[in-house]
mmCIF file of C-alpha atoms in Angstrom:
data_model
loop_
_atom_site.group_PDB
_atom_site.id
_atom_site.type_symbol
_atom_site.label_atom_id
_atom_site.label_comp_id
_atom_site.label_asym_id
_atom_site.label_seq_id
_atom_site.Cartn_x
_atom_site.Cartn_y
_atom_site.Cartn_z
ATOM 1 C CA UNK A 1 -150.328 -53.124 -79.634
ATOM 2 C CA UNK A 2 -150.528 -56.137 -77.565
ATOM 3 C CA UNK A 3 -148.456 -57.254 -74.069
ATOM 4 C CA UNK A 4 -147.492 -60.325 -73.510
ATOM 5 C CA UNK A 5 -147.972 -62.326 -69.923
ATOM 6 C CA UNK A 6 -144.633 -62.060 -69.654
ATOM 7 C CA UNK A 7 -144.244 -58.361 -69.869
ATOM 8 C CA UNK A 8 -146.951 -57.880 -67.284
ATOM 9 C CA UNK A 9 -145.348 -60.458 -65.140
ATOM 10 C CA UNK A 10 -141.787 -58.893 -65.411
ATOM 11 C CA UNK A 11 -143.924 -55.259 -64.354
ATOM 12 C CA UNK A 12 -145.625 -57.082 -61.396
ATOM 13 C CA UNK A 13 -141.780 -58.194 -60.223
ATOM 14 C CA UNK A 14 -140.280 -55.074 -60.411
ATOM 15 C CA UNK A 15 -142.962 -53.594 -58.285
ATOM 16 C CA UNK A 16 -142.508 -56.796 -56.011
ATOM 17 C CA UNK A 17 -139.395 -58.651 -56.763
ATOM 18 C CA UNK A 18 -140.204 -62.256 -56.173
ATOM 19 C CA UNK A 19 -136.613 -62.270 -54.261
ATOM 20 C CA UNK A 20 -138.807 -60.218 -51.107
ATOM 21 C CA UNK A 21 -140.916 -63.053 -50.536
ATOM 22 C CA UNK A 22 -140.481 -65.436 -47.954
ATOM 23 C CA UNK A 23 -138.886 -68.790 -48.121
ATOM 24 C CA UNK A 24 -142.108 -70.857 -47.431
ATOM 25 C CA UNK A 25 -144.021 -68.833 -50.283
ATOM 26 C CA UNK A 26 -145.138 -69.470 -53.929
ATOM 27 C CA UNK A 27 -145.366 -66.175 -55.440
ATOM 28 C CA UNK A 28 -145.107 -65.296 -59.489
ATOM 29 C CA UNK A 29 -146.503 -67.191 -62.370
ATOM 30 C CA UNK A 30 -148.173 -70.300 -61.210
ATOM 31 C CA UNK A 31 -150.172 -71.468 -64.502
ATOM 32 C CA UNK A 32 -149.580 -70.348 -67.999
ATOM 33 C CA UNK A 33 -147.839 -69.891 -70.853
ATOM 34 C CA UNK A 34 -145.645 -66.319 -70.570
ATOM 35 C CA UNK A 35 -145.445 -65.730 -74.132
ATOM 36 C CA UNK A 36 -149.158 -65.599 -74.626
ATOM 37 C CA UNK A 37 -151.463 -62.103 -75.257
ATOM 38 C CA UNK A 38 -153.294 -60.915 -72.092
ATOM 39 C CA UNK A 39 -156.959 -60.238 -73.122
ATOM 40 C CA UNK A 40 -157.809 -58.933 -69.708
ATOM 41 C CA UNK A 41 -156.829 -59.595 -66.187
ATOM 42 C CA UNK A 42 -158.733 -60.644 -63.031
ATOM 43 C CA UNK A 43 -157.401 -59.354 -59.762
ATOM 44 C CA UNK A 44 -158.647 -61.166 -56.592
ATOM 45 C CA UNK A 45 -157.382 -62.262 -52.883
ATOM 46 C CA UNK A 46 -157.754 -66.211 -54.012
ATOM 47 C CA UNK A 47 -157.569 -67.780 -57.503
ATOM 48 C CA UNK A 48 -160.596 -70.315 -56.525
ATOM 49 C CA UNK A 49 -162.243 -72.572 -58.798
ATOM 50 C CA UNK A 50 -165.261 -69.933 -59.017
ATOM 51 C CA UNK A 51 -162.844 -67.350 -59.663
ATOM 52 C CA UNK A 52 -161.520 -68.618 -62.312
ATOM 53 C CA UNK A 53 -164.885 -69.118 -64.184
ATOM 54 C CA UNK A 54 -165.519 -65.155 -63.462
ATOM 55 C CA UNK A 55 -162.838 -64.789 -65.472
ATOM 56 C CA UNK A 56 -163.695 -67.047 -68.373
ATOM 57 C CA UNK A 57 -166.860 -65.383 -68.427
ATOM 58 C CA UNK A 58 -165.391 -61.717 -68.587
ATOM 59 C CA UNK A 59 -163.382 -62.234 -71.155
ATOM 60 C CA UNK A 60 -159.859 -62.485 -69.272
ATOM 61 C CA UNK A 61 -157.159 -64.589 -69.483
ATOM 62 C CA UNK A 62 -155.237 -63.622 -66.314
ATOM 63 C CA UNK A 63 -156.026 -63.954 -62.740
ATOM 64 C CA UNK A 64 -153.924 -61.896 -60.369
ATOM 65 C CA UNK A 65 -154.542 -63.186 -57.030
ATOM 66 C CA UNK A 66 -152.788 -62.130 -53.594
ATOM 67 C CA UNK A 67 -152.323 -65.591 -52.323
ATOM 68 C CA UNK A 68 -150.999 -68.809 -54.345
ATOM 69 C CA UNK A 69 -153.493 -71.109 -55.162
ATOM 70 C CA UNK A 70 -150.667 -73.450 -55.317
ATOM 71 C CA UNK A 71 -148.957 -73.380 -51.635
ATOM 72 C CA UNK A 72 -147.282 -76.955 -51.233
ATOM 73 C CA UNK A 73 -145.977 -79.244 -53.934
ATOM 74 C CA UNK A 74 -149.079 -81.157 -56.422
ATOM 75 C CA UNK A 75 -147.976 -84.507 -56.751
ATOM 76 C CA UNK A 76 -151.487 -85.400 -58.738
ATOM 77 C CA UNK A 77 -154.059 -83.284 -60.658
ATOM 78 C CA UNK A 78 -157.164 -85.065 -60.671
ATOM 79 C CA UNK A 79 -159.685 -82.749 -58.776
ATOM 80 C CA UNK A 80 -159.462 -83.926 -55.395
ATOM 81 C CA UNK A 81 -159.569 -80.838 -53.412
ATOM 82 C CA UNK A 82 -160.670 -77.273 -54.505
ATOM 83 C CA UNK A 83 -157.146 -76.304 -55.652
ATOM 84 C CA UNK A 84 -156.639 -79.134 -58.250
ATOM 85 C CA UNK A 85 -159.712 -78.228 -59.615
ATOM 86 C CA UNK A 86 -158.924 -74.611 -60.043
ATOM 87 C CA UNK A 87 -155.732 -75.489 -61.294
ATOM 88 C CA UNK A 88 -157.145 -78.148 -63.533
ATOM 89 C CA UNK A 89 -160.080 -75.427 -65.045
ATOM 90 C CA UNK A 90 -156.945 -73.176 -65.695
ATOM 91 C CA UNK A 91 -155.377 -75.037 -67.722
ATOM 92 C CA UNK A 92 -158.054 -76.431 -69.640
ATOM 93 C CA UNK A 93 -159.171 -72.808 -70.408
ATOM 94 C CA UNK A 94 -156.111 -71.254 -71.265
ATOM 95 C CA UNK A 95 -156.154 -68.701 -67.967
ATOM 96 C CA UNK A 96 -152.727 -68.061 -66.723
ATOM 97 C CA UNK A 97 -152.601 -67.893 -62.598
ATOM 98 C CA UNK A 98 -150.235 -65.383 -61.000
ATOM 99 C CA UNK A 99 -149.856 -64.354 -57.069
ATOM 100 C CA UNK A 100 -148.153 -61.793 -55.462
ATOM 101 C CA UNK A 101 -148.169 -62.938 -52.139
ATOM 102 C CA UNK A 102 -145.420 -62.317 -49.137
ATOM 103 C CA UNK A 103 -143.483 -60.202 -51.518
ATOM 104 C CA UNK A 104 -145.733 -57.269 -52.209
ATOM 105 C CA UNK A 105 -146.480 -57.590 -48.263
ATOM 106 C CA UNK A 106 -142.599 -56.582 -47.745
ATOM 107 C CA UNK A 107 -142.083 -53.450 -50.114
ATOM 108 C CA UNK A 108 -142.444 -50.066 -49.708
ATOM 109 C CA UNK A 109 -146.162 -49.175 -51.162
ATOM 110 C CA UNK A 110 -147.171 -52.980 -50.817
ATOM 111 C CA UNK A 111 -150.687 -54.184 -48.879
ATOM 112 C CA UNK A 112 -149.256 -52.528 -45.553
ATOM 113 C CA UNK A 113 -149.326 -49.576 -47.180
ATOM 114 C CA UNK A 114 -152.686 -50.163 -48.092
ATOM 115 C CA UNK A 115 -154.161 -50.734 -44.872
ATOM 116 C CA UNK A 116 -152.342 -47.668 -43.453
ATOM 117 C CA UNK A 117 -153.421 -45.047 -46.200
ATOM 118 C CA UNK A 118 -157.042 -46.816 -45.585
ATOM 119 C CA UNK A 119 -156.748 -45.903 -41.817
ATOM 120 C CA UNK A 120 -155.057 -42.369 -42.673
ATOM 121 C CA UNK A 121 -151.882 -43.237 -41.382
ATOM 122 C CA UNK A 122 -148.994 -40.314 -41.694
ATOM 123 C CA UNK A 123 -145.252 -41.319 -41.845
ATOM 124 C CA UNK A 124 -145.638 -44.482 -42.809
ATOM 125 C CA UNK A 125 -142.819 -46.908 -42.920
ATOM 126 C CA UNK A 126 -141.779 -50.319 -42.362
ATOM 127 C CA UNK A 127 -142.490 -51.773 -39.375
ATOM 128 C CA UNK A 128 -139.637 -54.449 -39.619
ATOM 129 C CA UNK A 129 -137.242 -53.874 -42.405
ATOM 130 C CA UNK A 130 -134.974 -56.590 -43.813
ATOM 131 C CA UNK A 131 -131.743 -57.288 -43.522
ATOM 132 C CA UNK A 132 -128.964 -59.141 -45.662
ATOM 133 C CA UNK A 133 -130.791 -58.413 -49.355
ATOM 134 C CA UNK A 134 -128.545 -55.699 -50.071
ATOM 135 C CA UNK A 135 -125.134 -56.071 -51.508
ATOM 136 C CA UNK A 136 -121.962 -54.097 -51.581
ATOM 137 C CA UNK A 137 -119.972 -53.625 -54.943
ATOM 138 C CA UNK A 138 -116.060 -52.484 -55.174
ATOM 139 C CA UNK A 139 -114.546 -51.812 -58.329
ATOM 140 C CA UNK A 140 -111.424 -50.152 -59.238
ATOM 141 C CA UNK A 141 -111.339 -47.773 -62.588
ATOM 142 C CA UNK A 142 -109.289 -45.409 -64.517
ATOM 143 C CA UNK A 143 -110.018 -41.920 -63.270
ATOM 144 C CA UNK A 144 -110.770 -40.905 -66.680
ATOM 145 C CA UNK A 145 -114.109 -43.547 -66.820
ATOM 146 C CA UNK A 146 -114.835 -43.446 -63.326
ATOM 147 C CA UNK A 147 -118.338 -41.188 -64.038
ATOM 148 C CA UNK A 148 -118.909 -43.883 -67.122
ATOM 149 C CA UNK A 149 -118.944 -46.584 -65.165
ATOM 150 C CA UNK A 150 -121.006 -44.780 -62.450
ATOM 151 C CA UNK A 151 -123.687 -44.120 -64.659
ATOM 152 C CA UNK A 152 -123.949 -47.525 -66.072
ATOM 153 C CA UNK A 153 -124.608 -48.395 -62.502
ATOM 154 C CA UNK A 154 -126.700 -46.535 -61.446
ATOM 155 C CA UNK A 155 -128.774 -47.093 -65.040
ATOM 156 C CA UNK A 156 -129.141 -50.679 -63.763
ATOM 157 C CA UNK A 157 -130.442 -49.830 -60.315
ATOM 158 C CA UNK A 158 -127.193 -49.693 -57.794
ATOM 159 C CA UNK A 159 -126.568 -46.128 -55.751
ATOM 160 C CA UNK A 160 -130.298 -46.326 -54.336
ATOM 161 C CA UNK A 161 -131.006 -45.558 -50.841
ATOM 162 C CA UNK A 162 -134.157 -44.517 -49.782
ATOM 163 C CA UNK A 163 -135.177 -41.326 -50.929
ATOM 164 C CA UNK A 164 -132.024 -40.636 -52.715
ATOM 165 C CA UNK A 165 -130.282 -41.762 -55.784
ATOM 166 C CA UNK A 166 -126.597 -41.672 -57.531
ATOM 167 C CA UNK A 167 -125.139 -42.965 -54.440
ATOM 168 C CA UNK A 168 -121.778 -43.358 -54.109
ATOM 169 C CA UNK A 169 -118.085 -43.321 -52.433
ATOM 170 C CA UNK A 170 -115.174 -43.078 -54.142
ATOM 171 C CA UNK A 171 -111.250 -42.592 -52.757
ATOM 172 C CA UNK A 172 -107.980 -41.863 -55.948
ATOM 173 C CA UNK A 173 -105.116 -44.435 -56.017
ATOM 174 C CA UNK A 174 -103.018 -46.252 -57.837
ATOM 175 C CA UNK A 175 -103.336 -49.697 -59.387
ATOM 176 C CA UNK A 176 -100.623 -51.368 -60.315
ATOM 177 C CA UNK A 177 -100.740 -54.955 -62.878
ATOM 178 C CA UNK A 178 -98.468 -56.722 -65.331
ATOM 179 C CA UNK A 179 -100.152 -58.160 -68.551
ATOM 180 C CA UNK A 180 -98.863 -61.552 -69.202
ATOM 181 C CA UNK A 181 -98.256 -63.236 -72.568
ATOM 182 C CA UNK A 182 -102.387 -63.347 -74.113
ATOM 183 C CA UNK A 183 -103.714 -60.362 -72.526
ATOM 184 C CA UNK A 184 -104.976 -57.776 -74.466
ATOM 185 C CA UNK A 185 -104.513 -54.527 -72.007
ATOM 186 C CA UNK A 186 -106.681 -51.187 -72.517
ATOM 187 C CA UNK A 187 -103.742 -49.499 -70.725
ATOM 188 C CA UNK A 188 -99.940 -50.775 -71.117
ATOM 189 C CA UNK A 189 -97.935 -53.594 -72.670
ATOM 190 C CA UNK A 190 -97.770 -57.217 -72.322
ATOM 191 C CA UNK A 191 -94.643 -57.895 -70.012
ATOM 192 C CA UNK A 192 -94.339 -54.278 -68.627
ATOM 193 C CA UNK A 193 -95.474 -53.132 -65.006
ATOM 194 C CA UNK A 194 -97.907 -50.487 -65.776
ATOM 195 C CA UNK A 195 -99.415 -48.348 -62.486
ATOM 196 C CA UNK A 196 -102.757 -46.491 -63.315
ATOM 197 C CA UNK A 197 -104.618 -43.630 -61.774
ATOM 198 C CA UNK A 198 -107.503 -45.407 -60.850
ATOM 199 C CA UNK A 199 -110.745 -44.658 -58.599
ATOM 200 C CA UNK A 200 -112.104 -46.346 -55.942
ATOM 201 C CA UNK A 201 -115.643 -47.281 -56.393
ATOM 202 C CA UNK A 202 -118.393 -48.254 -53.631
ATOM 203 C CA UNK A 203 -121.857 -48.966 -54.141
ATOM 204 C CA UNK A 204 -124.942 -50.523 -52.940
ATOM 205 C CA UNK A 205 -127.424 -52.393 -54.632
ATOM 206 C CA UNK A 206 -131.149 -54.619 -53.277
ATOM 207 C CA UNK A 207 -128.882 -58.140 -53.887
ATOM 208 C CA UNK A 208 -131.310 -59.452 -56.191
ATOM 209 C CA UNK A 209 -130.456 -57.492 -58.903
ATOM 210 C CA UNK A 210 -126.659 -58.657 -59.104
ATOM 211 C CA UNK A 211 -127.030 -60.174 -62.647
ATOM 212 C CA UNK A 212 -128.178 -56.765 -63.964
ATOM 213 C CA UNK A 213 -125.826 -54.961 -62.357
ATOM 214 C CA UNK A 214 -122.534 -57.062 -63.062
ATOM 215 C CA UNK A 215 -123.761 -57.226 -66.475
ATOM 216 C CA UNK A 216 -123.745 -53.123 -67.032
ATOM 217 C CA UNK A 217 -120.285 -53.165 -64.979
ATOM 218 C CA UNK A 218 -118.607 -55.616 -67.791
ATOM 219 C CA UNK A 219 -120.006 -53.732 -70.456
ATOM 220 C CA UNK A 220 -119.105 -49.698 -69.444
ATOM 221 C CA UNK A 221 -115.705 -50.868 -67.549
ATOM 222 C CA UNK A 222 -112.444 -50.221 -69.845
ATOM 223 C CA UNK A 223 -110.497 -53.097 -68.679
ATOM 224 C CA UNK A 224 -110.286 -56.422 -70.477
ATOM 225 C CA UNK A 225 -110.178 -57.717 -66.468
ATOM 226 C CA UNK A 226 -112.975 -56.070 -63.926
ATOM 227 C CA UNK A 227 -111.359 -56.358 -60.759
ATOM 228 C CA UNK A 228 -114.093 -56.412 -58.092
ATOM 229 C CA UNK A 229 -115.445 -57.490 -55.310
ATOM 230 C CA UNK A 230 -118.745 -58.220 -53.728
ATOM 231 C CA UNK A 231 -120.132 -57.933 -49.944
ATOM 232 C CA UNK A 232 -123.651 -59.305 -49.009
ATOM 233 C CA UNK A 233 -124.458 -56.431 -45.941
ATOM 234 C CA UNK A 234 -125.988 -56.855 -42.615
ATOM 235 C CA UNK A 235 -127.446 -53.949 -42.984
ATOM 236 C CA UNK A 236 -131.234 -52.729 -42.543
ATOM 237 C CA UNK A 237 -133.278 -52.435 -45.887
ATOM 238 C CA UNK A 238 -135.441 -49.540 -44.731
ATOM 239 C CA UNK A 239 -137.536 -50.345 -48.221
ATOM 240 C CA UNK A 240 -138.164 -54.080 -47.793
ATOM 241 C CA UNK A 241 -139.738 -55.323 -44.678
ATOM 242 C CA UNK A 242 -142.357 -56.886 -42.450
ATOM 243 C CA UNK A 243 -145.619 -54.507 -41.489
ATOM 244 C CA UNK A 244 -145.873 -50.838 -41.146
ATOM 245 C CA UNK A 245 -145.859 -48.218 -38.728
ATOM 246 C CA UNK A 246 -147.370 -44.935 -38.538
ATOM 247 C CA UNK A 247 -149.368 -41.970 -37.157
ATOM 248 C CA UNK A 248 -152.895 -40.986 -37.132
ATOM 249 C CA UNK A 249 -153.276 -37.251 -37.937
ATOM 250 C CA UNK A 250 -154.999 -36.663 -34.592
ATOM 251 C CA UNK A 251 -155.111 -38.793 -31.120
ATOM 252 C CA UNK A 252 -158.300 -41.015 -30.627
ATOM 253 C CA UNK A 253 -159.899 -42.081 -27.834
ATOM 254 C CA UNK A 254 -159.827 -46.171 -27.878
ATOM 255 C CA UNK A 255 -163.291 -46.409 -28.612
ATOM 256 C CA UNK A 256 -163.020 -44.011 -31.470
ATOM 257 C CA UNK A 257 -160.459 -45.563 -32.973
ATOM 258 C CA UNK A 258 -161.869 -49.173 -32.829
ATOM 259 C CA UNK A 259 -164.844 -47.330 -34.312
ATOM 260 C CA UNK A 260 -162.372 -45.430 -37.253
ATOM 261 C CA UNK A 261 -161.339 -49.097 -37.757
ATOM 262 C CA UNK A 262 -164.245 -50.814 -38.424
ATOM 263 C CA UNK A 263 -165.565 -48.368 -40.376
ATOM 264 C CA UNK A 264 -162.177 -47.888 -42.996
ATOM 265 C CA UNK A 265 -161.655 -51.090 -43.125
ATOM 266 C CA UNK A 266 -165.350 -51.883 -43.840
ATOM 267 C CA UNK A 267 -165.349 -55.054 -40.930
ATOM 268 C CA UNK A 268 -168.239 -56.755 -39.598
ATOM 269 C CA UNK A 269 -166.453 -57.050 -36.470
ATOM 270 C CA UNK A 270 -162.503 -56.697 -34.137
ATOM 271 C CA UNK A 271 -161.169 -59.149 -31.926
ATOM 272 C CA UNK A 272 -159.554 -57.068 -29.320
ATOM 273 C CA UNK A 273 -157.551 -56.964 -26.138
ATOM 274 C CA UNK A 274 -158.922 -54.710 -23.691
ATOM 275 C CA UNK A 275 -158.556 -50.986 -23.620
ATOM 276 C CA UNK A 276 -155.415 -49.533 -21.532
ATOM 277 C CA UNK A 277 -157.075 -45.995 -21.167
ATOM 278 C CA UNK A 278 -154.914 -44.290 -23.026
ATOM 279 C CA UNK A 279 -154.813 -42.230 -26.310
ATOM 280 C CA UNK A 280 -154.212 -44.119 -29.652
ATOM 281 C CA UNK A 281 -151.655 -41.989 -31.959
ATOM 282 C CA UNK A 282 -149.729 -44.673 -33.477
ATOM 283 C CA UNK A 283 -150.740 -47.579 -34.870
ATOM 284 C CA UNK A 284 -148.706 -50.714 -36.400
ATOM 285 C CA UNK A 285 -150.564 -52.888 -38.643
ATOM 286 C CA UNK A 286 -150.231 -56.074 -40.622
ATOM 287 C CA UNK A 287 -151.949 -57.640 -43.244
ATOM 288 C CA UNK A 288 -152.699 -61.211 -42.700
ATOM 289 C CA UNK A 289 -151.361 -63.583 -39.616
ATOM 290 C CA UNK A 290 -148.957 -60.727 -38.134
ATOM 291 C CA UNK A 291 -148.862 -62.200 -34.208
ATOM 292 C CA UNK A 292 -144.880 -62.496 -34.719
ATOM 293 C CA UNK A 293 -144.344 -58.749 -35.019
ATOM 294 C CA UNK A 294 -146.192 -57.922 -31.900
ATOM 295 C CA UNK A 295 -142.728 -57.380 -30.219
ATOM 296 C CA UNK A 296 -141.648 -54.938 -33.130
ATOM 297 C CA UNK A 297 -145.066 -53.253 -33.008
ATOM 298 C CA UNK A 298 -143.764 -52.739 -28.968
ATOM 299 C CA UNK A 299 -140.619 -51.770 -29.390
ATOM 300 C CA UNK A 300 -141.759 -49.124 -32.169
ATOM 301 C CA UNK A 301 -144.033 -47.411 -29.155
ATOM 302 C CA UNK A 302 -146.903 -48.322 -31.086
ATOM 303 C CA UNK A 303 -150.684 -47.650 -29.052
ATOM 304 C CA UNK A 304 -152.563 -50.243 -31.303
ATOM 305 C CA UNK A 305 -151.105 -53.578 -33.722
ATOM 306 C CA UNK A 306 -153.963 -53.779 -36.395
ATOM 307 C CA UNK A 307 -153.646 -57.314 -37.931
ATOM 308 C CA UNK A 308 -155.210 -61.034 -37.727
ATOM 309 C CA UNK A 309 -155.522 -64.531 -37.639
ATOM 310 C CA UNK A 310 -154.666 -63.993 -33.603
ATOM 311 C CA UNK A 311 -155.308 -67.548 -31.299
ATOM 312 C CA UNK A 312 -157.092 -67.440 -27.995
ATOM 313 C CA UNK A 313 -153.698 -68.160 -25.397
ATOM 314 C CA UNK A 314 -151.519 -65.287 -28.081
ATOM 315 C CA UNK A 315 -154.153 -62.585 -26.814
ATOM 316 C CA UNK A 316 -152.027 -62.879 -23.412
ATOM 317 C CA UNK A 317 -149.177 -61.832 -25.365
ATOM 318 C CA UNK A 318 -150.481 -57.675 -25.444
ATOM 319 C CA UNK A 319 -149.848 -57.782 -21.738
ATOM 320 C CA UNK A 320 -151.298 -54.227 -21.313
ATOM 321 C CA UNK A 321 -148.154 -53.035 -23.252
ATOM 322 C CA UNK A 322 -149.911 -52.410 -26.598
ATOM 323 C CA UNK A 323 -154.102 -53.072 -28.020
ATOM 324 C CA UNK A 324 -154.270 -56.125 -30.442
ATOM 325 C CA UNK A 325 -157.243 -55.290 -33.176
ATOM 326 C CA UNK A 326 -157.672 -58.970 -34.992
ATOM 327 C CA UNK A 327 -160.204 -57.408 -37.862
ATOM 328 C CA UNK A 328 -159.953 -61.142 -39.775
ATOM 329 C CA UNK A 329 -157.248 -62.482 -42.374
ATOM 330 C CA UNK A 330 -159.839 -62.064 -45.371
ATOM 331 C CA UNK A 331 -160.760 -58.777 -44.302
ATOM 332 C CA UNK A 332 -157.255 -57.325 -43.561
ATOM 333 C CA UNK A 333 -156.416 -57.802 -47.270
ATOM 334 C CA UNK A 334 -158.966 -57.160 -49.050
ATOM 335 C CA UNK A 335 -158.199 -53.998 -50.288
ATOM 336 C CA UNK A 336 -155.249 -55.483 -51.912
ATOM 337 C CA UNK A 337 -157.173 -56.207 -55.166
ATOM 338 C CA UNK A 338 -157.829 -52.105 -55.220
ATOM 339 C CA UNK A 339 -154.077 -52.150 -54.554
ATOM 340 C CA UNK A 340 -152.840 -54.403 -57.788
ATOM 341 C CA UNK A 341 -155.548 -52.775 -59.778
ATOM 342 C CA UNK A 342 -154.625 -49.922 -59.516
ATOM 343 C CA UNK A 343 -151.000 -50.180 -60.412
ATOM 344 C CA UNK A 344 -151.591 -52.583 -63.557
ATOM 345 C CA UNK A 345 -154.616 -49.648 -64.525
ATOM 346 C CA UNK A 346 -151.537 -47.084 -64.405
ATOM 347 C CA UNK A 347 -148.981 -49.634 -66.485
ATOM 348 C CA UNK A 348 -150.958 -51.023 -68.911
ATOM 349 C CA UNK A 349 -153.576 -49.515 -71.514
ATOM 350 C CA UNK A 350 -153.730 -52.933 -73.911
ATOM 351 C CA UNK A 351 -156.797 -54.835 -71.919
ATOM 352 C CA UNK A 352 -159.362 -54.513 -68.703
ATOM 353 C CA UNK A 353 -157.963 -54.688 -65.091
ATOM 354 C CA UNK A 354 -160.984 -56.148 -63.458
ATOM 355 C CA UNK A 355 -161.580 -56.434 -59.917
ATOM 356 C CA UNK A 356 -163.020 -59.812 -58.915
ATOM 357 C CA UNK A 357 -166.647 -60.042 -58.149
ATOM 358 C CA UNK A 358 -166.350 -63.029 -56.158
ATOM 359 C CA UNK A 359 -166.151 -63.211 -52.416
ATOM 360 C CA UNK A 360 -163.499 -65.973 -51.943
ATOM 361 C CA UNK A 361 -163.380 -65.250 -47.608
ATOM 362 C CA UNK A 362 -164.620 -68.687 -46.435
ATOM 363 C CA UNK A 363 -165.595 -67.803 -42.867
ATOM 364 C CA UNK A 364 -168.971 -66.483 -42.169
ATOM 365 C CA UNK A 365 -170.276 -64.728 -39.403
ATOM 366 C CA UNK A 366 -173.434 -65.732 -37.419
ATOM 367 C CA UNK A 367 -174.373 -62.385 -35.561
#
C-alpha cells in the first residue's frame, strides 16, 4: 500500500484546515507534485536549503516544515537568496515542500498546545478564540426525513460544538408551495397548492466546510428544491483561536517558575519583565511573535505571558499587570516538529516520519 502526497496533505488539513490561517500566511503545499508516492517525510521548523539535502540523503521525499519557506510572492528563481535556492534544490530533486504555519497555531491541540502540555499546563484552552468562521444553516424538511437529513449532516461535520456532537434545533410547521408547469415535486401536483408537515432545521458548522456540507444536504434532502438559508455568525469559535491559557498544577514562586521554564522548554536563556512578587498559577503562552495578545493574556487574569520575538520599548507594555517570559521565536516552537511527528506517526504506517536533524534557528548566543 502506498499514500499519495495528496492524501497526507488532505490529513495535515483536516487536522489544520488551511481556512484557520491568517491572511498574510502561506500555509499547505508549497512545492510538489500531489499525486506523487511519499517515500518518507522530513518534519522541521524551516524548509532551508540544508534541510532539504537532509532529506535527500534520508531517503524522503517530503519536508513538513512549520513555517513557509515561501512567505512573499517569487517573481524569479535563480538562487539569489537562501529561499530560491531551497526552492530551486526542491524541485530539481523531486522533494515536495509543505508548511503548516498560522493554522496549526489556531486549533485546538496545535503548537500552543504544545508549549502548554510541555510546561504542565491544566485546563488548557484558547487564549483568543475566533470569531466569524462558523456558519449557520436553516433548512426546512418533511417531518418524515427530518432525522435523514440530520444525519447526513452531521456525517459531513455540521452539529459540532465543543465537546459535544449531533447538535441541533428544530421547531414543526407547515410549508406551503405550488409546483409550476416543469417541476417534478416529491410531494403534490404540478398546479395544486400543497402544505407539508415540515421541520425546522438549525445547525452550525466551522464555515469552511460549506461545500461538504451543502453537498450531503442536496443529496439526503427529499425535495427536488432545498429551501435554505445560510448565516455567517459573530460568534466565538472556542476551538479556533490565537494562544492558550491555562493552569499550573501547583503555584510557583517567580523564580521557580522562570526556572520550570527554562528547563521544559530546554532554553539557553528568558527575556523577562521584572518580578511583581506574587505567585504564578496561570500562565498564557504563545508560540512565536505573540506581543499582540498581551492584552488577552490580561484580561484572562493570567500571572505570566510565555512567548517571543518581544522589542525593547513593548517590554513597557507588562506595566506590572502581568510577567512577559520572551524564551526566543526558534525556541518557542521547536517542539512543534515532536508535535507534527507525532500525529503523521499515528496516521500513517506506509513510510518514516523523521524529525529533522538540522538546527535551522539562525541566532546564536554569545554567553
Amino acid at each position: 500500500m502506498t499514500t499519495t502526497i495528496r492524501t497526507l496533505t488532505r490529513s495535515l488539513e483536516q487536522w489544520a484546515p488551511l481556512a484557520y490561517q491568517e491572511s498574510y500566511d502561506n500555509a499547505g503545499l508549497i512545492v510538489g507534485d500531489p499525486e506523487a508516492v511519499v517515500t518518507g517525510v522530513l518534519v522541521t521548523l524551516d524548509a532551508t536549503e540544508d534541510v532539504v539535502d537532509e532529506a535527500i540523503r534520508r531517503g524522503c521525499n517530503v519536508v513538513v516544515a512549520h513555517h513557509p519557506i515561501v512567505f512573499k510572492g517569487l517573481k524569479k528563481l535563480n538562487g539569489r537568496n537562501y529561499v530560491e535556492r531551497a526552492v530551486i534544490k526542491a524541485i530539481k530533486n523531486d522533494v515536495a515542500l509543505y508548511a503548516a504555519h498560522t493554522n496549526l497555531d489556531n486549533v485546538v491541540g496545535g503548537v500552543n498546545y504544545k508549549i502548554a502540555e510541555k510546561l504542565g499546563l491544566e485546563n488548557v484552552r484558547i487564549l483568543t478564540p475566533k470569531n466569524q468562521v462558523l456558519t449557520k444553516l436553516v433548512t426546512f424538511v418533511p417531518v418524515a426525513d427530518t432525522q435523514k437529513v440530520l444525519d447526513a449532516l452531521y456525517e459531513a461535520g455540521a452539529g459540532e460544538i465543543g465537546q459535544y456532537s449531533h447538535c441541533s434545533f428544530r421547531v414543526e410547521g407547515f410549508g406551503t408551495f405550488k409546483p409550476e408547469a416543469g417541476a417534478d415535486p416529491t410531494i403534490g401536483e404540478v398546479g395544486r397548492d400543497e402544505e407539508v408537515s415540515e421541520h425546522r432545521i438549525e445547525v452550525i458548522f466551522p464555515s469552511h466546510q460549506q461545500g461538504q456540507i451543502m453537498s450531503a444536504l442536496r443529496k439526503a434532502h427529499p425535495y427536488e428544491e432545498v429551501a435554505h438559508y445560510l448565516t455567517l455568525l459573530d460568534n466565538q469559535n472556542q476551538e479556533v483561536g490565537s494562544g492558550a491559557v491555562g493552569e499550573l498544577p501547583r503555584p510557583l514562586n517567580e523564580y521557580e517558575f522562570l526556572n520550570h521554564l527554562k528547563n521544559s522548554m530546554n532554553l539557553p536563556l528568558i527575556r523577562h519583565t521584572p518580578f511583581r512578587d506574587r505567585p504564578v498559577r496561570r500562565v498564557a503562552v504563545c508560540g512565536g511573535a505573540g506581543g499582540f495578545l498581551l492584552n488577552d493574556a490580561v484580561r484572562a487574569s493570567a500571572d505570566v505571558f510565555v512567548t517571543a520575538d518581544y522589542k525593547y520599548h513593548e517590554f513597557f507594555d507588562a506595566d506590572s499587570r502581568i510577567i512577559i517570559a520572551d524564551i526566543g521565536h526558534y525556541e518557542s516552537e521547536a517542539f512543534t516538529k515532536e508535535l507534527i511527528q507525532e500525529y503523521l506517526s499515528k496516521k500513517f504506517h506506509t513510510f518514516a516520519v523523521i524529525l529533522a536533524e538540522t538546527v535551522t534557528n539562525p541566532v546564536r548566543y554569545f554567553l
